[in-house]
Short mmCIF file of C-alpha atoms and ligand atoms in Angstrom, two decimals:
data_model
loop_
_atom_site.label_atom_id
_atom_site.label_comp_id
_atom_site.label_asym_id
_atom_site.label_seq_id
_atom_site.Cartn_x
_atom_site.Cartn_y
_atom_site.Cartn_z
CA MET A 191 35.88 17.63 -24.23
CA SER A 192 36.58 20.83 -26.19
CA TYR A 193 35.92 21.65 -29.82
CA VAL A 194 37.59 23.34 -32.74
CA LEU A 195 34.98 25.43 -34.56
CA LEU A 196 35.38 25.78 -38.32
CA THR A 197 33.36 28.56 -39.92
CA GLY A 198 32.92 27.65 -43.58
CA GLY A 199 33.78 24.08 -42.60
CA SER A 200 31.88 22.57 -45.49
CA GLY A 201 33.84 24.45 -48.18
CA TYR A 202 36.86 23.31 -50.17
CA ILE A 203 39.60 24.05 -47.66
CA GLY A 204 37.34 23.74 -44.61
CA SER A 205 36.29 20.18 -45.44
CA HIS A 206 39.88 19.01 -45.92
CA THR A 207 40.86 20.71 -42.67
CA ALA A 208 37.92 19.10 -40.86
CA LEU A 209 39.21 15.72 -42.02
CA ALA A 210 42.76 16.49 -40.87
CA LEU A 211 41.53 17.64 -37.46
CA LEU A 212 39.28 14.62 -36.94
CA ARG A 213 42.22 12.39 -37.84
CA ALA A 214 44.38 14.32 -35.39
CA GLY A 215 41.88 13.38 -32.65
CA GLU A 216 40.07 16.73 -32.39
CA GLN A 217 36.34 17.28 -31.90
CA VAL A 218 35.10 19.46 -34.73
CA ILE A 219 32.12 21.76 -35.29
CA SER A 220 31.33 23.07 -38.77
CA PHE A 221 29.31 26.28 -38.97
CA ASP A 222 28.40 27.09 -42.57
CA ASN A 223 25.49 28.68 -44.41
CA TYR A 224 26.12 26.41 -47.44
CA SER A 225 26.05 29.42 -49.77
CA ASN A 226 29.03 27.95 -51.67
CA SER A 227 29.08 24.34 -50.50
CA SER A 228 26.99 21.33 -49.70
CA PRO A 229 26.56 19.41 -46.43
CA GLU A 230 27.40 16.35 -48.53
CA SER A 231 31.09 17.27 -48.12
CA LEU A 232 30.74 16.90 -44.34
CA ARG A 233 28.96 13.57 -44.67
CA ARG A 234 31.91 12.33 -46.71
CA VAL A 235 34.44 13.76 -44.26
CA GLU A 236 32.75 11.81 -41.47
CA GLN A 237 32.84 8.68 -43.55
CA LEU A 238 36.54 9.10 -44.34
CA ALA A 239 37.43 9.87 -40.73
CA GLY A 240 35.16 7.20 -39.27
CA LYS A 241 34.04 9.84 -36.78
CA SER A 242 31.20 12.30 -36.59
CA MET A 243 31.32 16.04 -36.20
CA VAL A 244 28.83 18.70 -35.18
CA GLN A 245 27.22 20.31 -38.22
CA ILE A 246 25.41 23.62 -37.86
CA LYS A 247 23.79 25.64 -40.62
CA GLY A 248 24.30 29.31 -39.84
CA ASP A 249 25.60 32.62 -41.08
CA VAL A 250 28.63 34.36 -39.58
CA LEU A 251 26.72 37.63 -39.84
CA ASP A 252 24.16 36.24 -37.39
CA ALA A 253 25.57 36.92 -33.92
CA ASP A 254 22.77 35.04 -32.17
CA ALA A 255 23.40 31.90 -34.22
CA LEU A 256 27.11 32.13 -33.43
CA ALA A 257 26.47 32.73 -29.74
CA ALA A 258 24.21 29.67 -29.62
CA VAL A 259 27.16 27.53 -30.72
CA PHE A 260 29.46 28.86 -27.99
CA LYS A 261 26.68 28.47 -25.44
CA GLN A 262 26.13 24.84 -26.30
CA TYR A 263 29.71 23.65 -26.91
CA PRO A 264 33.02 24.33 -25.15
CA VAL A 265 35.07 25.76 -28.03
CA LYS A 266 38.83 26.09 -27.57
CA ALA A 267 39.74 27.61 -30.95
CA VAL A 268 38.18 28.83 -34.17
CA VAL A 269 39.41 28.46 -37.75
CA HIS A 270 37.65 31.11 -39.81
CA PHE A 271 37.23 30.02 -43.43
CA ALA A 272 33.74 31.43 -44.06
CA GLY A 273 33.81 34.14 -46.65
CA LEU A 274 33.46 35.08 -50.28
CA LYS A 275 36.41 34.50 -52.61
CA ALA A 276 35.71 35.41 -56.23
CA VAL A 277 37.91 38.30 -57.30
CA GLY A 278 35.75 39.35 -60.27
CA GLU A 279 32.52 39.20 -58.27
CA SER A 280 34.09 41.32 -55.54
CA THR A 281 34.54 44.19 -58.01
CA GLN A 282 30.80 43.96 -58.87
CA LYS A 283 29.53 43.51 -55.31
CA PRO A 284 32.08 45.17 -53.04
CA LEU A 285 29.67 45.91 -50.20
CA TRP A 286 28.67 42.24 -49.97
CA TYR A 287 32.34 41.26 -49.87
CA TYR A 288 33.25 43.78 -47.18
CA GLU A 289 30.15 42.95 -45.15
CA THR A 290 30.78 39.20 -45.27
CA ASN A 291 34.56 39.06 -45.09
CA VAL A 292 35.32 41.98 -42.80
CA GLY A 293 31.96 42.34 -41.04
CA GLY A 294 31.64 38.57 -40.58
CA THR A 295 35.05 38.39 -38.93
CA ILE A 296 34.25 41.29 -36.60
CA LYS A 297 30.98 39.65 -35.57
CA LEU A 298 32.75 36.34 -34.98
CA CYS A 299 35.43 37.99 -32.83
CA GLN A 300 32.83 39.88 -30.79
CA VAL A 301 31.03 36.63 -29.98
CA MET A 302 34.33 34.85 -29.28
CA ALA A 303 35.31 37.63 -26.86
CA GLU A 304 31.92 37.40 -25.13
CA PHE A 305 32.56 33.71 -24.46
CA GLY A 306 36.27 34.14 -23.64
CA VAL A 307 37.44 32.10 -26.65
CA LYS A 308 40.52 33.89 -27.98
CA ASN A 309 42.37 31.47 -30.24
CA LEU A 310 41.78 32.17 -33.92
CA VAL A 311 43.23 31.01 -37.22
CA PHE A 312 42.26 33.22 -40.16
CA SER A 313 42.22 32.34 -43.88
CA SER A 314 44.03 35.14 -45.65
CA SER A 315 45.54 35.07 -49.10
CA ALA A 316 48.79 35.73 -50.89
CA THR A 317 46.75 38.23 -52.88
CA VAL A 318 47.69 40.74 -50.13
CA TYR A 319 51.13 40.98 -51.77
CA GLY A 320 49.44 42.69 -54.77
CA ASN A 321 51.54 42.56 -57.90
CA ALA A 322 54.84 42.06 -56.07
CA GLN A 323 57.55 41.34 -58.61
CA ASN A 324 60.19 39.84 -56.35
CA SER A 325 59.20 36.20 -55.64
CA PRO A 326 59.94 34.29 -53.45
CA LEU A 327 57.78 36.48 -51.22
CA PRO A 328 58.42 36.46 -47.47
CA GLU A 329 55.74 37.66 -44.99
CA THR A 330 57.56 41.00 -44.75
CA THR A 331 56.72 41.83 -48.40
CA PRO A 332 54.76 45.12 -48.46
CA THR A 333 51.03 44.44 -48.68
CA VAL A 334 48.67 46.15 -51.12
CA ALA A 335 45.20 45.25 -52.34
CA MET A 336 44.40 45.06 -56.05
CA ASN A 337 40.61 44.52 -55.77
CA PRO A 338 37.85 44.47 -53.13
CA TYR A 339 38.46 40.79 -52.35
CA GLY A 340 42.12 41.43 -51.62
CA GLN A 341 41.25 44.59 -49.74
CA SER A 342 38.78 42.64 -47.57
CA LYS A 343 41.53 40.18 -46.62
CA LEU A 344 43.98 42.98 -45.87
CA MET A 345 41.44 44.94 -43.85
CA THR A 346 40.59 41.84 -41.85
CA GLU A 347 44.28 41.26 -41.11
CA TRP A 348 44.48 44.83 -39.74
CA VAL A 349 41.34 44.36 -37.63
CA LEU A 350 42.79 41.18 -36.12
CA GLN A 351 46.17 42.75 -35.45
CA ASP A 352 44.52 45.72 -33.68
CA LEU A 353 42.34 43.34 -31.67
CA GLN A 354 45.35 41.40 -30.45
CA ARG A 355 47.24 44.62 -29.64
CA SER A 356 44.29 45.78 -27.55
CA ASP A 357 44.07 42.51 -25.62
CA SER A 358 47.16 40.33 -25.47
CA SER A 359 45.19 37.29 -24.34
CA TRP A 360 44.18 36.78 -28.01
CA ASN A 361 46.26 34.34 -30.04
CA ILE A 362 45.76 34.86 -33.76
CA ALA A 363 47.47 33.15 -36.69
CA VAL A 364 46.89 34.73 -40.10
CA LEU A 365 47.58 32.20 -42.87
CA ARG A 366 48.30 33.58 -46.33
CA TYR A 367 47.52 30.78 -48.76
CA PHE A 368 49.17 30.67 -52.17
CA ASN A 369 47.23 28.63 -54.81
CA PRO A 370 45.28 25.78 -53.18
CA VAL A 371 44.71 22.85 -55.56
CA GLY A 372 44.19 19.10 -55.44
CA ALA A 373 41.84 16.96 -53.42
CA ASP A 374 41.93 14.30 -50.74
CA ALA A 375 43.66 11.17 -52.10
CA SER A 376 40.43 9.20 -51.63
CA GLY A 377 38.77 11.20 -54.42
CA CYS A 378 35.73 11.60 -52.15
CA ILE A 379 36.09 15.31 -51.32
CA GLY A 380 37.42 18.14 -53.45
CA GLU A 381 36.77 21.54 -54.95
CA ASP A 382 33.28 22.02 -56.35
CA PRO A 383 33.11 25.46 -57.95
CA ASN A 384 29.82 27.01 -59.08
CA GLY A 385 29.57 27.83 -62.77
CA ILE A 386 32.62 28.48 -64.90
CA PRO A 387 35.77 28.08 -62.79
CA ASN A 388 38.00 31.15 -62.47
CA ASN A 389 41.02 29.18 -61.34
CA LEU A 390 43.37 27.08 -63.40
CA MET A 391 43.10 23.60 -61.89
CA PRO A 392 39.30 23.25 -61.83
CA PHE A 393 39.26 24.54 -65.40
CA ILE A 394 41.76 21.87 -66.47
CA THR A 395 39.84 19.07 -64.79
CA GLN A 396 36.58 20.24 -66.39
CA VAL A 397 38.24 20.22 -69.81
CA ALA A 398 39.60 16.75 -69.14
CA VAL A 399 36.17 15.43 -68.12
CA GLY A 400 34.60 16.93 -71.24
CA LYS A 401 32.58 19.70 -69.61
CA ARG A 402 34.56 22.43 -71.42
CA SER A 403 36.13 22.17 -74.84
CA GLU A 404 39.53 23.69 -74.19
CA LEU A 405 41.67 25.57 -71.73
CA GLN A 406 42.60 29.13 -72.55
CA ILE A 407 46.08 29.89 -71.35
CA PHE A 408 46.24 33.54 -70.41
CA GLY A 409 49.48 34.84 -71.90
CA SER A 410 52.45 33.14 -73.54
CA ASP A 411 54.84 36.07 -73.45
CA TYR A 412 55.59 36.46 -69.75
CA PRO A 413 59.26 36.75 -68.80
CA THR A 414 59.25 33.13 -67.49
CA ALA A 415 61.03 30.02 -68.78
CA ASP A 416 58.15 28.97 -71.08
CA GLY A 417 56.30 32.30 -71.33
CA THR A 418 53.31 31.28 -69.15
CA GLY A 419 52.49 32.54 -65.65
CA VAL A 420 54.26 30.96 -62.68
CA ARG A 421 52.46 30.27 -59.38
CA ASP A 422 52.90 28.40 -56.12
CA TYR A 423 50.42 25.52 -56.13
CA ILE A 424 49.79 23.94 -52.74
CA HIS A 425 48.00 20.60 -52.31
CA VAL A 426 44.92 21.14 -50.16
CA THR A 427 45.95 18.24 -47.89
CA ASP A 428 49.22 20.02 -47.15
CA LEU A 429 47.24 23.21 -46.58
CA ALA A 430 44.94 21.41 -44.15
CA ALA A 431 47.97 20.13 -42.24
CA GLY A 432 49.16 23.74 -42.02
CA HIS A 433 45.99 24.58 -40.07
CA VAL A 434 46.58 21.73 -37.65
CA ALA A 435 50.12 23.06 -37.12
CA ALA A 436 48.85 26.64 -36.67
CA LEU A 437 46.34 25.48 -34.02
CA GLN A 438 49.10 23.66 -32.14
CA HIS A 439 51.18 26.84 -32.28
CA LEU A 440 48.30 28.96 -30.92
CA SER A 441 47.79 26.62 -28.02
CA LYS A 442 51.21 27.75 -26.77
CA GLY A 443 49.89 31.33 -26.54
CA GLU A 444 51.88 33.07 -29.23
CA GLY A 445 50.00 36.36 -29.77
CA PHE A 446 49.58 37.59 -33.36
CA ASP A 447 51.54 36.14 -36.26
CA VAL A 448 51.36 35.84 -40.03
CA PHE A 449 52.48 32.81 -42.08
CA ASN A 450 52.76 32.06 -45.77
CA LEU A 451 51.41 28.63 -46.65
CA GLY A 452 52.95 27.69 -49.96
CA SER A 453 55.42 25.21 -51.37
CA GLY A 454 58.06 27.76 -52.32
CA LEU A 455 58.14 26.26 -55.79
CA GLY A 456 57.09 28.25 -58.84
CA LEU A 457 55.35 26.20 -61.56
CA SER A 458 54.12 27.51 -64.90
CA VAL A 459 50.71 26.95 -66.47
CA LEU A 460 52.36 24.67 -69.03
CA ASP A 461 54.13 22.71 -66.26
CA ILE A 462 50.71 21.99 -64.77
CA VAL A 463 48.93 21.19 -68.02
CA THR A 464 51.62 18.89 -69.40
CA ARG A 465 52.08 17.01 -66.13
CA PHE A 466 48.31 16.68 -65.70
CA ALA A 467 48.04 15.16 -69.17
CA ALA A 468 51.05 12.85 -68.74
CA VAL A 469 50.27 11.48 -65.26
CA ASN A 470 46.59 10.91 -66.03
CA GLN A 471 47.15 9.88 -69.64
CA LEU A 472 44.65 12.39 -70.94
CA GLU A 473 44.43 15.06 -73.59
CA VAL A 474 44.00 18.64 -72.39
CA PRO A 475 43.38 20.79 -75.46
CA TYR A 476 44.48 24.39 -74.97
CA GLN A 477 45.11 27.58 -76.84
CA PHE A 478 47.06 30.66 -75.93
CA VAL A 479 45.07 33.86 -75.53
CA GLU A 480 45.77 37.37 -74.24
CA ARG A 481 47.09 37.91 -70.74
CA ARG A 482 44.38 38.21 -68.09
CA PRO A 483 44.27 41.75 -66.69
CA GLY A 484 45.76 41.93 -63.18
CA ASP A 485 47.90 38.77 -63.52
CA VAL A 486 51.58 38.87 -62.66
CA ALA A 487 54.34 36.81 -64.25
CA ARG A 488 55.75 35.04 -61.19
CA TYR A 489 54.26 34.68 -57.74
CA PHE A 490 55.51 32.18 -55.18
CA ALA A 491 56.10 31.94 -51.46
CA ASP A 492 59.08 32.02 -49.23
CA PRO A 493 57.61 29.43 -46.83
CA SER A 494 60.61 29.33 -44.48
CA LYS A 495 58.85 31.03 -41.56
CA ALA A 496 56.11 28.38 -41.43
CA LYS A 497 58.80 25.70 -41.50
CA ALA A 498 60.83 27.30 -38.70
CA VAL A 499 57.96 28.31 -36.42
CA LEU A 500 55.14 25.86 -37.19
CA ASN A 501 57.38 22.96 -38.16
CA TRP A 502 55.26 22.63 -41.29
CA GLN A 503 56.17 22.28 -44.93
CA THR A 504 54.52 20.84 -48.00
CA GLU A 505 54.95 17.11 -48.58
CA LYS A 506 52.92 16.49 -51.73
CA THR A 507 54.43 16.58 -55.22
CA LEU A 508 53.11 17.98 -58.49
CA ASP A 509 52.26 14.40 -59.51
CA ASP A 510 50.17 14.02 -56.34
CA ILE A 511 48.40 17.28 -57.17
CA VAL A 512 47.47 16.40 -60.74
CA ARG A 513 46.55 12.79 -59.91
CA ASP A 514 44.34 13.74 -56.94
CA SER A 515 42.67 16.61 -58.81
CA TRP A 516 41.72 14.24 -61.59
CA ASN A 517 40.68 11.45 -59.25
CA TRP A 518 38.19 13.79 -57.57
CA GLN A 519 36.83 15.16 -60.87
CA LYS A 520 36.44 11.80 -62.59
CA ASN A 521 34.71 10.21 -59.58
CA ASN A 522 32.46 13.26 -59.16
CA PRO A 523 31.85 14.77 -62.60
CA ASN A 524 29.09 16.95 -61.11
CA GLY A 525 30.81 17.70 -57.84
CA TYR A 526 28.62 16.97 -54.80
CA ASN A 527 25.39 17.05 -56.83
P1 NAD B 75 34.73 27.89 -50.21
O1 NAD B 75 33.80 28.87 -50.85
O2 NAD B 75 34.78 26.52 -50.73
O3 NAD B 75 34.45 27.84 -48.65
C1 NAD B 75 33.93 28.92 -47.93
C2 NAD B 75 32.76 28.41 -47.12
O4 NAD B 75 32.19 29.50 -46.38
C3 NAD B 75 31.65 27.82 -47.99
O5 NAD B 75 31.33 26.55 -47.51
C4 NAD B 75 30.49 28.80 -47.85
O6 NAD B 75 29.24 28.17 -47.93
C5 NAD B 75 30.77 29.39 -46.47
N1 NAD B 75 30.23 30.73 -46.27
C6 NAD B 75 30.29 31.79 -47.13
N2 NAD B 75 29.70 32.85 -46.57
C7 NAD B 75 29.28 32.47 -45.34
C8 NAD B 75 28.60 33.14 -44.29
N3 NAD B 75 28.21 34.41 -44.41
N4 NAD B 75 28.32 32.45 -43.16
C9 NAD B 75 28.68 31.13 -43.05
N5 NAD B 75 29.33 30.46 -44.01
C10 NAD B 75 29.62 31.13 -45.15
O7 NAD B 75 36.18 28.56 -50.26
P2 NAD B 75 37.59 27.94 -49.87
O8 NAD B 75 38.36 27.85 -51.13
O9 NAD B 75 37.43 26.77 -49.01
O10 NAD B 75 38.20 29.17 -49.07
C11 NAD B 75 38.14 29.24 -47.66
C12 NAD B 75 38.76 30.54 -47.21
O11 NAD B 75 40.10 30.61 -47.71
C13 NAD B 75 38.06 31.78 -47.73
O12 NAD B 75 38.06 32.77 -46.71
C14 NAD B 75 38.92 32.23 -48.89
O13 NAD B 75 38.84 33.63 -49.12
C15 NAD B 75 40.29 31.83 -48.41
N6 NAD B 75 41.25 31.61 -49.51
C16 NAD B 75 40.93 30.71 -50.50
C17 NAD B 75 41.82 30.51 -51.56
C18 NAD B 75 41.49 29.56 -52.66
O14 NAD B 75 42.08 29.66 -53.74
N7 NAD B 75 40.59 28.60 -52.50
C19 NAD B 75 43.01 31.23 -51.60
C20 NAD B 75 43.31 32.12 -50.56
C21 NAD B 75 42.41 32.30 -49.52
C1 UD1 B 76 43.67 33.98 -58.42
C2 UD1 B 76 43.27 35.35 -57.95
C3 UD1 B 76 43.78 35.55 -56.52
C4 UD1 B 76 43.29 34.42 -55.61
C5 UD1 B 76 43.74 33.09 -56.22
C6 UD1 B 76 43.29 31.91 -55.43
C7 UD1 B 76 43.08 36.81 -59.89
C8 UD1 B 76 43.73 37.89 -60.69
N1 UD1 B 76 43.79 36.35 -58.83
O1 UD1 B 76 45.09 33.89 -58.41
O2 UD1 B 76 43.34 36.80 -56.02
O3 UD1 B 76 43.83 34.58 -54.32
O4 UD1 B 76 43.20 32.97 -57.55
O5 UD1 B 76 41.93 31.69 -55.53
O6 UD1 B 76 41.98 36.40 -60.17
N2 UD1 B 76 45.17 30.62 -65.92
C9 UD1 B 76 45.02 30.34 -67.27
N3 UD1 B 76 43.79 29.95 -67.70
C10 UD1 B 76 42.71 29.85 -66.89
C11 UD1 B 76 42.88 30.15 -65.50
C12 UD1 B 76 44.13 30.55 -65.07
O7 UD1 B 76 45.97 30.42 -68.04
O8 UD1 B 76 41.62 29.50 -67.35
C13 UD1 B 76 46.52 31.01 -65.44
C14 UD1 B 76 46.58 32.40 -64.80
O9 UD1 B 76 46.87 33.38 -65.78
C15 UD1 B 76 47.73 32.19 -63.79
C16 UD1 B 76 47.57 30.73 -63.37
O10 UD1 B 76 46.85 30.09 -64.42
O11 UD1 B 76 48.96 32.36 -64.41
C17 UD1 B 76 46.83 30.55 -62.06
O12 UD1 B 76 45.59 31.24 -62.15
P1 UD1 B 76 44.48 31.13 -61.00
O13 UD1 B 76 44.23 29.72 -60.68
O14 UD1 B 76 43.31 31.95 -61.43
O15 UD1 B 76 45.19 31.78 -59.73
P2 UD1 B 76 45.88 33.21 -59.57
O16 UD1 B 76 45.71 34.05 -60.78
O17 UD1 B 76 47.25 33.01 -59.08
#
C-alpha cells in the first residue's frame, strides 16, 4: 500500500483534492500545521468519502517532522499545497512568504530526495503571468512577478525546474491555477477565509449571508463588455480532478512540466454577481468603486495543454459554481467553526 502525501491537505484546495483522491481509490496523508485551516475539514472529507486518511499536524519547515512521515509511510507522490497565499500580506511580510513558500518547498524536496520519493505536484498560480494583456494565456506566456507572493511562486517554479534538470529521475508537475471558486456539491466542505475576504466569491457569499452589507466592485470602466474585470473562475472540484490527472501523468515518468488549470472562459464580475443572485434567488447589493491597484482587465487561461496532455478539462458550469458556493456558505455561515 502506498500513499499520496498532501502538504496543506486541510486547506481549501487540499481538502477537495483529498476527497477526489480517496474517491479515486488512493490512500492519502494530510500534513498541515492548521495555520489557515481546521482539521474539521478532514473529518468531513472522511465522512464524504466513507474512508479514513492519515492526518498529521506538522510544519513543512520542520524537516524532522517531514522525515518522520516518510519513515513511517511508503509515499509514492506528494502534492504540495502548503503555503501562504494573501497577496497584500506578502507585501507586508515578504520574508515570511519566501521562507514558507520557497524555503518550505526546498525543505520538502530535500526530505523527499533523502527517501527517494521524486514525484511532485506543485500548486503554482496564474499570477506568474503578471499583468499579461493578451488572454487567453498559454503556458509559454512570459512570466513576471508583481508582488512577493507571485515572486515566491515563480522562484519555486525555478527551484523545481533546476532540481529536475539536475536529476532526471524527478517527475514534477507545476499547476498554475486561475481563480479557484465553489465548493463540494455536498455543501460540507468549502473555502473558509480568515477575516475579510480578499477574493470575489467569498465576499459575495458573505454579503448574501448578511455578514457584510455590500460588495464593492473594483472598477466599472475596464475595456471589457460590461466594464468590470474578467477572470477565469474554476470550480474547486474540477481543480481537484486536475490534481488526480497530474498524478496519473507523473506516474508515467514525464520529467518537468507546467500546466494551466483554468476553464478558458472569461467571466466578468457582473456575470458572477448577477448569476449568483439569479440562481440562488438572493439579493447581492453592490456599488462600483475605484479600480483595485494591480488588477488587470482580462485574465483567462488557454487550458488546451492540460486537455491534450492530462486529458483534463473543466466540467462544471457557472451555475454549478454559484449554487455550490452558496450551498457551502448557507450551511456553514461561520465556516468550520
Ligand atoms: P489554504 O490556505 O486554504 O491552504 C493552504 C494550507 O497550507 C492550509 O491548510 C494551511 O494551514 C497550510 N499551511 C500553511 N503554511 C504551512 C506550513 N508552514 N506547514 C504546513 N502547512 C501549512 O489555501 P488554498 O487556497 O487551498 O491554496 C493551496 C495552494 O494553492 C497554496 O500554495 C496557494 O498559494 C495556491 N494557490 C491558491 C489559489 C487560490 O485562489 N486559492 C490560487 C493559486 C494558487
Ligand atoms: C487575486 C490575486 C492573485 C491570486 C488570486 C487567487 C490580486 C491583485 N490578485 O486575483 O494574485 O492568485 O486572487 O487567489 O490580489 N473584485 C471585486 N470586488 C471584490 C473582490 C474582487 O470587484 O471585493 C474583482 C477584482 O477586481 C477582479 C475579480 O473580482 O476583477 C476577481 O478578484 P479576486 O477574486 O481577488 O481574484 P484576482 O484579482 O483575479
